[in-house]
XYZ file of C-alpha atoms in Angstrom:
483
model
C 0.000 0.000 0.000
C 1.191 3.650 -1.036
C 0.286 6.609 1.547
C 0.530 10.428 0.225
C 2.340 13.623 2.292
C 1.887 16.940 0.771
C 4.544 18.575 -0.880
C 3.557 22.435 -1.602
C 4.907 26.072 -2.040
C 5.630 26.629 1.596
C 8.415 24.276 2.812
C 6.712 21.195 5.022
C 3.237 22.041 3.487
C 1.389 19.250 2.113
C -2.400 17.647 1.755
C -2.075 19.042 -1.849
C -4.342 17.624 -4.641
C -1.151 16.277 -6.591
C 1.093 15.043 -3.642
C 2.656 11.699 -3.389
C 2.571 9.359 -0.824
C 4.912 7.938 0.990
C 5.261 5.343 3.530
C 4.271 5.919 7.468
C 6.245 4.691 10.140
C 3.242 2.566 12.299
C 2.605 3.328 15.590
C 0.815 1.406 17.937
C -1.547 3.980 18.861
C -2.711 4.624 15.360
C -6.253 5.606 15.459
C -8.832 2.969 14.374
C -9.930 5.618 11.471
C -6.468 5.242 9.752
C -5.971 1.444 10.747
C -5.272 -0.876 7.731
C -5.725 -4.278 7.225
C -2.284 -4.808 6.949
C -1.269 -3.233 10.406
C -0.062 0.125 8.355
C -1.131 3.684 9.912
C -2.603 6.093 7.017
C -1.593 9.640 7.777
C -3.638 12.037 9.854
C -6.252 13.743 8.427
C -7.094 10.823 6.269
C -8.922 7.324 7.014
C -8.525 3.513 5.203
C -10.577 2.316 2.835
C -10.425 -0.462 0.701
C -7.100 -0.902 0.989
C -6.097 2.851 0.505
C -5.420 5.718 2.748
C -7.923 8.332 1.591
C -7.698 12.475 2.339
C -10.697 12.996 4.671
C -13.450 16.055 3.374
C -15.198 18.658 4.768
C -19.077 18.458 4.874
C -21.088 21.259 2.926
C -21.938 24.228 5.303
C -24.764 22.940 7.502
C -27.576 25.753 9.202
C -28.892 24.778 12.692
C -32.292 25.805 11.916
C -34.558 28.342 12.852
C -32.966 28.819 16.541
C -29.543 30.191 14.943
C -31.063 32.999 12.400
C -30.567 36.156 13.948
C -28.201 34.750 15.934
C -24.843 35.562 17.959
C -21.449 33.736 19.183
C -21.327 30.493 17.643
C -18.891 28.590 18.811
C -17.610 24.999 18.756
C -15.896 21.878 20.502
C -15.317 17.848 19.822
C -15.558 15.779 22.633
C -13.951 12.149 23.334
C -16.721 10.277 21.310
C -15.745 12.534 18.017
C -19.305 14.318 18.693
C -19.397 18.164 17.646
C -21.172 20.336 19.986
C -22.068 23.808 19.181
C -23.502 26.795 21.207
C -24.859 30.363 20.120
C -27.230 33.054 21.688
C -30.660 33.359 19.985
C -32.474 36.549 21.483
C -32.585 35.569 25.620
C -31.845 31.999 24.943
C -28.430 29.945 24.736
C -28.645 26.772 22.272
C -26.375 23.747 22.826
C -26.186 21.595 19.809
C -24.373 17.627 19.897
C -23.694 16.403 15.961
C -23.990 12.431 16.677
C -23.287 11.207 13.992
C -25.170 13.681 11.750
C -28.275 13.847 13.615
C -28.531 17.066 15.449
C -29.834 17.366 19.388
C -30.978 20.407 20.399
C -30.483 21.612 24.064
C -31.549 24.739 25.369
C -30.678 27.083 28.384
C -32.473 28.529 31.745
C -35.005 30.851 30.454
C -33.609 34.079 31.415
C -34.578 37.698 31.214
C -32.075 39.707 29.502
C -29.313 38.982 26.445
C -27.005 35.830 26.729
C -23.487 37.208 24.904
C -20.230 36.245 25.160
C -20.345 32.268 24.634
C -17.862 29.745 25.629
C -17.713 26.074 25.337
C -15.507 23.211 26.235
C -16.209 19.726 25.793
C -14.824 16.282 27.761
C -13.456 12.748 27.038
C -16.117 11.142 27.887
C -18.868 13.521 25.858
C -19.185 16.031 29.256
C -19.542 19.132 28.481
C -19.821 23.172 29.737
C -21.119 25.882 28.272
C -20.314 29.285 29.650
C -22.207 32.598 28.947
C -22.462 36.418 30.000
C -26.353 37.165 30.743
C -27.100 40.852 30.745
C -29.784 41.992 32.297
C -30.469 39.389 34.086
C -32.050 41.396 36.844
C -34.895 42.820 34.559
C -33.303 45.618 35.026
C -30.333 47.322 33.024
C -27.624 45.444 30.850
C -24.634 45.972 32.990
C -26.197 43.774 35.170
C -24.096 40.586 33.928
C -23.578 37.304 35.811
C -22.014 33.973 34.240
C -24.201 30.849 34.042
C -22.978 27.898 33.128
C -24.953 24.870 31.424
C -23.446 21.683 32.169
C -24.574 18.120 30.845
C -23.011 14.977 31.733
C -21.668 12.242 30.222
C -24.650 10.319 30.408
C -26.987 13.281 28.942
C -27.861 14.688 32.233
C -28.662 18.322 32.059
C -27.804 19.740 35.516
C -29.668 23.184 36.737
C -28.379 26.009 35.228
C -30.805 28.844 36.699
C -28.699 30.042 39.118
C -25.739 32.082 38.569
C -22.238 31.236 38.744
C -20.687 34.315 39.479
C -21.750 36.028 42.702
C -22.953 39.957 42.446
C -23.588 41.614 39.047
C -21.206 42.722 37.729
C -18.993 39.769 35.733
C -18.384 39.417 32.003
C -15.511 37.517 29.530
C -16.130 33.802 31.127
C -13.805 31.081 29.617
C -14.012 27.003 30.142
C -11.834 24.200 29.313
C -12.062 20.555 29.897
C -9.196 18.365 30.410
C -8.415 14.684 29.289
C -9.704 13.257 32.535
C -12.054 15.538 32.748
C -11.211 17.875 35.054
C -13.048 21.237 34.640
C -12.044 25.070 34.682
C -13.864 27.959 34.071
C -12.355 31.759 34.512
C -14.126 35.376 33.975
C -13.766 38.711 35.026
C -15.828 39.909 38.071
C -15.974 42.842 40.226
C -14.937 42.360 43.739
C -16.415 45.308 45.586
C -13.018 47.089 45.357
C -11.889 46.382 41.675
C -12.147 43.842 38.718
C -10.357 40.680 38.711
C -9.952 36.804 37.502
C -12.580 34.477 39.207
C -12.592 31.168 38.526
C -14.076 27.704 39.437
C -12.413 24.288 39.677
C -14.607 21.132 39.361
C -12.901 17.792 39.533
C -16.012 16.225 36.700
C -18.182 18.505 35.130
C -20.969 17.357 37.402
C -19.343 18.094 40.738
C -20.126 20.872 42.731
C -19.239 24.447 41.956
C -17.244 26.189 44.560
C -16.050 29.356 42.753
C -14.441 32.153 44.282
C -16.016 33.492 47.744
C -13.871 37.050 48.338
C -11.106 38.876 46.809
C -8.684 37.239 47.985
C -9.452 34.562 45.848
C -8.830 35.964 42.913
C -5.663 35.368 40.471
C -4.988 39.190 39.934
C -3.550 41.874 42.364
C -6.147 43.940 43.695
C -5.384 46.540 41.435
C -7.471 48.420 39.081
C -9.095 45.623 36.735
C -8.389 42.460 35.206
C -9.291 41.552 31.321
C -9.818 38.898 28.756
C -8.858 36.050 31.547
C -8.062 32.866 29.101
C -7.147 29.168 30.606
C -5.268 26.594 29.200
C -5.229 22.781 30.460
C -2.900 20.133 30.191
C -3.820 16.262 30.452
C -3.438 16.213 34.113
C -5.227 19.268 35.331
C -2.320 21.322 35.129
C -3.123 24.861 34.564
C -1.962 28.099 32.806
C -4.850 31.117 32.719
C -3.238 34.318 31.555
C -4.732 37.924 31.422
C -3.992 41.374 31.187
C -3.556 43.945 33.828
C -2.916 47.787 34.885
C -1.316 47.858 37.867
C -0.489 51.287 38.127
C 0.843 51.741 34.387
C 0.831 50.196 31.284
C -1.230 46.990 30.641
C 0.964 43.797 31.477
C 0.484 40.615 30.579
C 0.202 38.130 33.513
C -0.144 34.189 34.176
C -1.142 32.173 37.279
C -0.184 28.725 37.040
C -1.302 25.469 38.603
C 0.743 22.149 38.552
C -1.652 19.026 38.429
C -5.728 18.611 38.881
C -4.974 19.764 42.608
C -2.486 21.996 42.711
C -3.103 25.904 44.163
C -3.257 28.416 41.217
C -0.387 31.088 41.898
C -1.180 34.628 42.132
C 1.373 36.629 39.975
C 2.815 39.652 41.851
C 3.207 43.066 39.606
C 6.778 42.427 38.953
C 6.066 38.704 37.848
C 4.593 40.164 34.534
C 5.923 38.845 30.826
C 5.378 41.570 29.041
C 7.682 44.872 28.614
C 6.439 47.396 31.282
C 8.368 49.833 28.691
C 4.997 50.174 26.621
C 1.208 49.028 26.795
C -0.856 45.846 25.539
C -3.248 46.452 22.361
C -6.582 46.910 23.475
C -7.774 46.411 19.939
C -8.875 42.713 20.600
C -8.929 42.377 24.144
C -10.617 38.920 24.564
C -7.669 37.473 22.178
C -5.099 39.261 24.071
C -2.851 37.782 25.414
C -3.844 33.535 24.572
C -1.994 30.227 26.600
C -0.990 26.990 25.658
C 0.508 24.134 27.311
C 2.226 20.890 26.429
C 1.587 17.808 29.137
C 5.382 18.137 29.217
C 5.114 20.868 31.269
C 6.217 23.583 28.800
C 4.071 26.324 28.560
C 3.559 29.321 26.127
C 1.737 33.255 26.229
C 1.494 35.273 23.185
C -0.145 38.553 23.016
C 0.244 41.954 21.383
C 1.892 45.321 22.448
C 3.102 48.593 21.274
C 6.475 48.924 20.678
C 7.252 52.801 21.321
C 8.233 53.150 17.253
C 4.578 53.279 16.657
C 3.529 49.927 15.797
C 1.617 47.317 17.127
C 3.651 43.376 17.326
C 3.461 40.498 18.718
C 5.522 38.280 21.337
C 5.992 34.942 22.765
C 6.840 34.109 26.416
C 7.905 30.366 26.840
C 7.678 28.662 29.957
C 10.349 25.145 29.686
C 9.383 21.872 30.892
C 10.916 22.648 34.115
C 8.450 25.899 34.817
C 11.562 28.349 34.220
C 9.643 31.081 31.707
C 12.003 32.798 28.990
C 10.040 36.285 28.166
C 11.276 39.126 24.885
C 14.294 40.307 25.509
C 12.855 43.418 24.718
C 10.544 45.322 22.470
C 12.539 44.632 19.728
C 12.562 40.683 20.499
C 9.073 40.196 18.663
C 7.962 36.833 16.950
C 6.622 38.921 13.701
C 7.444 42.007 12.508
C 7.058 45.461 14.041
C 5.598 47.183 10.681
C 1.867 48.869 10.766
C -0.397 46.659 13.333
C 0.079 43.184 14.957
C -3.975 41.805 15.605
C -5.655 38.949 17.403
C -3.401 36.493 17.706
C -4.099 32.682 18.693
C -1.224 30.293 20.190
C -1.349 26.634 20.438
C 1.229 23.688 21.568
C 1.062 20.470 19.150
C 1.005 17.575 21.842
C 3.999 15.992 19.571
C 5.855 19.139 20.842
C 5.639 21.947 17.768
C 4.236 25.329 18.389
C 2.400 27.193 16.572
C 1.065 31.038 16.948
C -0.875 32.883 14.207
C -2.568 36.536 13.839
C -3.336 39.467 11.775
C -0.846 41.922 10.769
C -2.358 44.934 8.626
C -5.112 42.602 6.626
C -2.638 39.369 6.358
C -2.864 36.256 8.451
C 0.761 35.574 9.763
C 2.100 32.117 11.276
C 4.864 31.384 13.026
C 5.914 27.835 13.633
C 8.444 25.978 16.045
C 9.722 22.355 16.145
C 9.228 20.366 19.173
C 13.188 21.552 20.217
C 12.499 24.934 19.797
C 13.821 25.556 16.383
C 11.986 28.121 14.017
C 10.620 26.519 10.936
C 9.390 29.896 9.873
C 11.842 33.402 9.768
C 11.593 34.518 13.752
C 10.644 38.050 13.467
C 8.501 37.729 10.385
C 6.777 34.489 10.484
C 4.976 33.889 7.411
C 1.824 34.701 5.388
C -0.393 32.128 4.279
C -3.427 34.239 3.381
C -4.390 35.391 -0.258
C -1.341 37.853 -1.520
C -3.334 41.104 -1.842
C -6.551 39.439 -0.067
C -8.454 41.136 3.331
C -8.162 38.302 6.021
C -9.303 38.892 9.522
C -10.174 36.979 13.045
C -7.461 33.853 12.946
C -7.707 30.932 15.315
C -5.548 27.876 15.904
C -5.829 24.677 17.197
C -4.160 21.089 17.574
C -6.035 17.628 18.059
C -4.532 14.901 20.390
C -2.304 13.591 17.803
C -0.769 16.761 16.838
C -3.444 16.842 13.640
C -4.706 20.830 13.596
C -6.559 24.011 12.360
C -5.472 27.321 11.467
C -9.012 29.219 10.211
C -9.573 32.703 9.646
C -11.873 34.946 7.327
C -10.845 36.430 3.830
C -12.385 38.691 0.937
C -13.240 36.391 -1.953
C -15.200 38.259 -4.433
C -16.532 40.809 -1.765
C -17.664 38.378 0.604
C -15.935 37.122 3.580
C -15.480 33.293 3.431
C -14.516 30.594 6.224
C -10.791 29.268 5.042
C -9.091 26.522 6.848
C -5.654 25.423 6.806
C -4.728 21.785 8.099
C -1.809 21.214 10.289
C 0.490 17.939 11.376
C 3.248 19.098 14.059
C 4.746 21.714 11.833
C 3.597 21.115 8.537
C 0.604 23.568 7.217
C -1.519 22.671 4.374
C -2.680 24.752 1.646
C -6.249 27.113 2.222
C -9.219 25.387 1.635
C -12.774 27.707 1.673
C -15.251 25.847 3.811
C -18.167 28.318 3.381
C -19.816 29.624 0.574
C -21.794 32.595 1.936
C -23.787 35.542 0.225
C -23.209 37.719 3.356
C -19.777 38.248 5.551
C -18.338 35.130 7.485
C -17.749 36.068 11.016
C -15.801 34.880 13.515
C -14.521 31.843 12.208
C -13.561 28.659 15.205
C -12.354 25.178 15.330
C -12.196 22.207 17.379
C -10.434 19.475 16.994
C -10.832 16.261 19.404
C -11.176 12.303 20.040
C -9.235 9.323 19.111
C -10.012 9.395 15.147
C -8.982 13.150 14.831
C -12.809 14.638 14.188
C -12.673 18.630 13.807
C -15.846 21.296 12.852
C -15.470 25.057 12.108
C -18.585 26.873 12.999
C -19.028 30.563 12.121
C -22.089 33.128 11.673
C -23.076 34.793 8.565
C -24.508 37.791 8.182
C -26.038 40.175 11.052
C -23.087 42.680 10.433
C -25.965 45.421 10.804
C -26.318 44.118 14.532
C -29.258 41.974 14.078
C -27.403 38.981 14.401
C -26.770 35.934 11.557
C -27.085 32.621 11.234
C -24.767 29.706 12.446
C -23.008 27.426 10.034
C -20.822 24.772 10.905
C -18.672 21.800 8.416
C -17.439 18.674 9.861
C -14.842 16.346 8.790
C -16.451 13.441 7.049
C -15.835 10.277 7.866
């Protein structure tokens, strides 16, 4: 039997229409999708069949129905099982959505006065799942009034009480959840403490245990100083923790990170001089829940990447890594930056490859930039300029990044194709990046493209919203990979 790899323009790319295949080493945890008969592995993003290893395709753009038109958020996770769930805002409502196997089930949230905004959602290895919302207005009364629910199902399909807020008080916004491979869940948002803003958060050991989030302000992860912002949490495979944020603490904004080691470990609270970024000049505001973004390797090595000014008038972006020993190596300065300091560095997404590569992308005046590492470190892309792998000459926007369990992963983003903003997808394998593919073929703006990628077999989905650029809300579309 033959097997293909990608050879394209960009060196390492592949998954090309006119690639050759070559052999693949086997390992013995091959997933069952890419098993052969003959005990050979086909390569990710593909599956055997009769006898050959054959590229896996997206589905056509699927609607949700009449619950996500005029819609908001949209957002997206794969559980354990290979099951896509979905969740968006529909008027007062939130709308949780499980793809089994191409049948749809339809979930919806407390009945709640107000607006639901600001969606999150994490899924678990056993098909658990969270997800996390802002409701404004919850009081009847005005908007500001914003707690954090969270709707939680279990693995069995139990829907547990979601009525009640999480957050205490009313005034809490930006809430983020993740799920880890044993299912150990986090969730983190903003919330004001009676004296200032900072990072709450809640630690379940199963999605179904009970919530005990914060109680006072000591409990927080940021100095009681000023406010927090754009809190975002990243988990490794045993419950070890990074959630990183941004800060004033009496001067510019700072990036921070509080840090946990193991399911139940004590998150550390960051003192003002424990910052990674450059006091010398502020963090862009222009994106604030995408700035600054974790990741983190079960090897212990850890990674924050955010943008800031850099005093010569431009906007870039930098890396802080943390080593497998917990030692973190920040810029050297404001000229140490991962892409280059020309016009403005946007919304930028990192992510750790679990076979060790990293990879951070964003938006630098209407490009989408990457910028890729091997597992030792090494650039595979020019440090200080990364590369583009948008359209030369096209408008792309809002890029997002993010690796499966066997290092198979997603780079999305939205470009300009003949005046409308498609969903575009790039596959990854370590640090090899396939070519754009469009996933959506929309009449009105794509917004807010995400991706998921999750379970033994390597499933992924992209869900974004078209339309509703006037502020009316759009409608939800989502692709799967086929099987």
């Amino acid at each position: 039997m033959r097997f293909r790899r990608l050879a394209c323009a960009l060196p390492g790319l592949w998954l090309g229409s006119s690639c050759i295949l070559e052999p693949l080493v086997v390992r013995e945890e091959c997933p069952s999708l890419r098993a052969t008969a003959d005990g050979s592995c086909c390569p990710a993003w593909s599956q055997a069949e009769d006898g050959e290893c054959v590229v896996r395709a997206w589905s056509a753009p699927q609607a949700l129905g009449a619950d996500s038109e005029k819609a908001y958020g949209g957002v997206v996770a794969v559980d354990g099982l290979g099951r896509v769930h979905l969740a968006w805002a529909h008027q007062a409502e939130v709308l949780h959505a499980i793809d089994k196997d191409g049948q749809l089930e339809l979930y919806k949230g407390p009945a709640l006065l107000g607006q639901a905004r600001e969606l999150d959602l994490a899924a678990g290895p056993e098909g658990e799942s969270v997800v996390v919302f802002r409701q404004g207005g919850f009081l009847g009364e005005s908007d500001t009034d914003g707690a954090i629910f969270a709707m939680r199902q279990t693995a069995a399909g139990t829907l547990l009480d979601a009525s009640e807020p999480l957050s205490p008080g009313i005034d809490a916004y930006q809430p983020r959840a993740v799920i880890g491979a044993q299912g150990t869940t986090f969730i983190t948002w903003n919330q004001w403490t009676g004296a200032n803003y900072g990072v709450a958060h809640a630690s379940l050991a199963k999605v179904d245990s009970p919530l005990q989030a914060f109680t006072s302000v000591d409990d927080v992860l940021s100095q009681p100083i000023f406010f927090s912002n754009a809190p975002r949490p990243a988990m490794a495979s045993d419950g070890s923790l990074v959630v990183t944020w941004y800060q004033s603490v009496a001067g510019p904004l700072l990036a921070f990170v509080s840090e946990r080691s193991g399911a139940e470990g004590v998150l550390s609270r960051p003192t003002p001089e424990q910052a990674l970024s450059s006091a010398e000049a502020p963090l862009s505001a222009i994106q604030p829940t995408f700035n600054p973004t974790a990741a983190i390797h079960d090897d212990g090595r850890a990674a924050v990447f955010w943008t800031q000014e850099d005093n010569e008038g431009h906007i870039a972006v930098y890396l802080a890594r943390r080593s497998a020993d917990g030692v973190w190596a920040k810029p050297a300065s404001l000229q140490d930056s991962l892409g280059p300091r020309t016009g403005t560095a946007c919304c930028g997404q990192v992510a750790i490859s679990p076979n060790g590569p990293l990879a951070a992308v964003w938006g630098q005046d209407g490009e989408i930039r990457l910028s890729l590492e091997n597992a030792d470190g090494s650039f595979v892309t020019t440090p200080g300029e990364g590369v583009v792998i948008s359209s030369p000459g096209a408008l792309a926007l809002d890029t997002f990044v993010v690796y499966g369990p066997s290092g198979a992963g997603l780079i999305t983003y939205r470009e300009e194709i003949d005046g409308v903003f498609q969903a575009v997808a790039h596959r990854i394998v370590g640090s090899e990046v396939g070519p754009a593919q469009v996933l959506s073929s929309a009449s009105e703006d794509v917004n807010e493209p995400r991706a998921a990628v999750a379970g033994s077999n390597d499933d992924a989905a992209v869900v974004w919203r078209e339309g509703g650029n006037d502020g009316t809300g759009g409608t939800i579309r989502y692709v799967r990979l086929n099987r």
